[in-house]
XYZ file of C-alpha atoms in Angstrom:
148
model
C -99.328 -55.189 159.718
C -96.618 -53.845 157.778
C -96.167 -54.059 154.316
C -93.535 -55.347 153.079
C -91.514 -54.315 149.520
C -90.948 -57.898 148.540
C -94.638 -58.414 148.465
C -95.895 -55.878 146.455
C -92.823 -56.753 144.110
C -94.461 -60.143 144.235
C -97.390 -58.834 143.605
C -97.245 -56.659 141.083
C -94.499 -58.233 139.056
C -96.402 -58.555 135.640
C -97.294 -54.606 136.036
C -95.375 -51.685 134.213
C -94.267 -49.903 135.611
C -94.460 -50.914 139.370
C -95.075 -47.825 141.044
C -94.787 -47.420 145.101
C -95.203 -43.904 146.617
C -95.197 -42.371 150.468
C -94.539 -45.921 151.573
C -91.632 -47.176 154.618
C -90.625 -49.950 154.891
C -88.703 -52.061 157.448
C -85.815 -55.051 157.907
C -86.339 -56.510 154.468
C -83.751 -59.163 152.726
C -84.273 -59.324 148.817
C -82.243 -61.934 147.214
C -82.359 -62.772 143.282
C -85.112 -60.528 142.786
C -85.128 -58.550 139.652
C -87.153 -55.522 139.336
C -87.682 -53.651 135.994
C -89.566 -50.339 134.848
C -90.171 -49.130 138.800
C -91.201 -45.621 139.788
C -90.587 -44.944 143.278
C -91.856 -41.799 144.619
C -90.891 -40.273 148.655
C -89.557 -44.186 149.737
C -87.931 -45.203 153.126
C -86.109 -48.160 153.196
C -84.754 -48.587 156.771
C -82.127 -51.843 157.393
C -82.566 -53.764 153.903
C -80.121 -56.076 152.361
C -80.092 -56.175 148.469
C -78.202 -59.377 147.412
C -77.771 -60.591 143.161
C -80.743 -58.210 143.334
C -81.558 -56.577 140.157
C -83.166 -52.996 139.196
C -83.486 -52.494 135.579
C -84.782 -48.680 134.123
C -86.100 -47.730 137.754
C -87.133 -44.229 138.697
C -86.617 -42.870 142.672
C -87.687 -39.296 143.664
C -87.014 -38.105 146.963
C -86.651 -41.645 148.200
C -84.326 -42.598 151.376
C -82.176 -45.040 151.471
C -80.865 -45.702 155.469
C -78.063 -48.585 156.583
C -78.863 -50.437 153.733
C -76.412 -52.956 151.997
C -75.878 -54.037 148.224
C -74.439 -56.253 147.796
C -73.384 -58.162 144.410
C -75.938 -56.117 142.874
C -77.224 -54.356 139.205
C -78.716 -51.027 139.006
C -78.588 -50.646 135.778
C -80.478 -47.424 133.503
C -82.090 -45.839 136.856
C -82.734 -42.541 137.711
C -82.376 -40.935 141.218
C -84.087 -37.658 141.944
C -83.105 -35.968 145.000
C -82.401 -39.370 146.810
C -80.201 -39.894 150.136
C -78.117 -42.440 150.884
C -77.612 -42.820 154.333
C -75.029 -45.247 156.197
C -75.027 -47.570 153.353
C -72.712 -50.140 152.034
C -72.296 -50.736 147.942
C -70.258 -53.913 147.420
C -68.947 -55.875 143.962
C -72.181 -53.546 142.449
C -73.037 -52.596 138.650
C -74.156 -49.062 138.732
C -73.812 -48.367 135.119
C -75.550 -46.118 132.836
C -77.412 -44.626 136.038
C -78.593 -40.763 136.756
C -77.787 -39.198 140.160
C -79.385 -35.714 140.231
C -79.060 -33.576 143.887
C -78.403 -36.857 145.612
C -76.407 -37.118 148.757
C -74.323 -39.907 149.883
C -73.713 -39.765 153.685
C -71.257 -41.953 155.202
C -71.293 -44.618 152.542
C -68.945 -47.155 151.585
C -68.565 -48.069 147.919
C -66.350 -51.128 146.998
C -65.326 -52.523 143.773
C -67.995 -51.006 142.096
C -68.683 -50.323 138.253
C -70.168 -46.585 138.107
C -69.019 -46.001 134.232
C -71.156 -43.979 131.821
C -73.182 -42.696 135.181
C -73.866 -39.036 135.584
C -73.721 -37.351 139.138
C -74.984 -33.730 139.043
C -75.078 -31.632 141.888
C -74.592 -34.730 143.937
C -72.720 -34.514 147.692
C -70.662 -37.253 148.910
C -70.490 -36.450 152.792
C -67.487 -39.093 154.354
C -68.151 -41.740 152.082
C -65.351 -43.875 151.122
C -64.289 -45.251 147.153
C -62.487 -48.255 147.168
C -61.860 -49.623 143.698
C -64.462 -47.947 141.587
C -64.500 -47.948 138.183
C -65.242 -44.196 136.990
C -64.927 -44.543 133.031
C -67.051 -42.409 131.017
C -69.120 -41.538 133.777
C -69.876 -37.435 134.292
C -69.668 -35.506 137.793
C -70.505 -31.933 137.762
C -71.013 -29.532 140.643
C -69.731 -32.610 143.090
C -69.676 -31.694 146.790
C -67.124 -33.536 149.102
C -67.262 -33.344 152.875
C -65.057 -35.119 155.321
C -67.536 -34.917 158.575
């Protein structure tokens, strides 16, 4: 049986930090969950739809993110180690006050979406698409672009 991320959220919700590592997982929806102080460590998260879903001071390292949608969404004081993005969509989101280091964004969509005071270094944005982002105070260095 495969386990599933909204049960060990469940699960472990009273624990700080949560911390998941070498885990996939599959075809989840997570709606109005909030998850706070979580370390996840070499993550797959295949077909998942994050909806007024919450992640508050969470830690990803070499975590992959495929056709995944978020959807209304807070990521809020997060860090993101070496993460990919793949085929995702980003949608009304609060990504504010969030750490991108050597992440790649490939063929994502981002759409009226607060990124200010976020810092991307080193990060690659391969054709992914802005549509009203909000980009105050927020730091890019060494940003790759690619049109594929």
């Amino acid at each position: 049986m495969q386990i599933k991320l909204m049960d060990l959220i469940e699960k472990y919700k009273n624990v700080k930090p949560l911390e998941i590592k070498n885990q996939q997982f599959f075809n989840e929806n997570i709606f109005g969950c909030i998850v706070s102080v979580a370390i996840l460590d070499e993550v797959t998260m295949f077909n998942f739809r994050f909806e007024e879903t919450e992640f508050l001071g969470g830690h990803f390292h070499d975590c992959l993110f495929k056709n995944c949608k978020f959807h209304n969404s807070l990521l809020r004081k997060c860090k993101f180690w070496k993460c990919t993005f793949k085929n995702c969509e980003i949608v009304n989101c609060d990504i504010s006050k969030v750490e991108f280091d050597d992440h790649i964004f490939n063929n994502c969509r981002f759409i009226n979406t607060n990124l200010e005071w976020s810092d991307l270094e080193n990060c690659q944005l391969i054709a992914t698409e802005l549509h009203g982002i909000n980009f105050n105070a927020t730091i890019i260095s060494h940003l790759k672009i690619k049109n594929d």
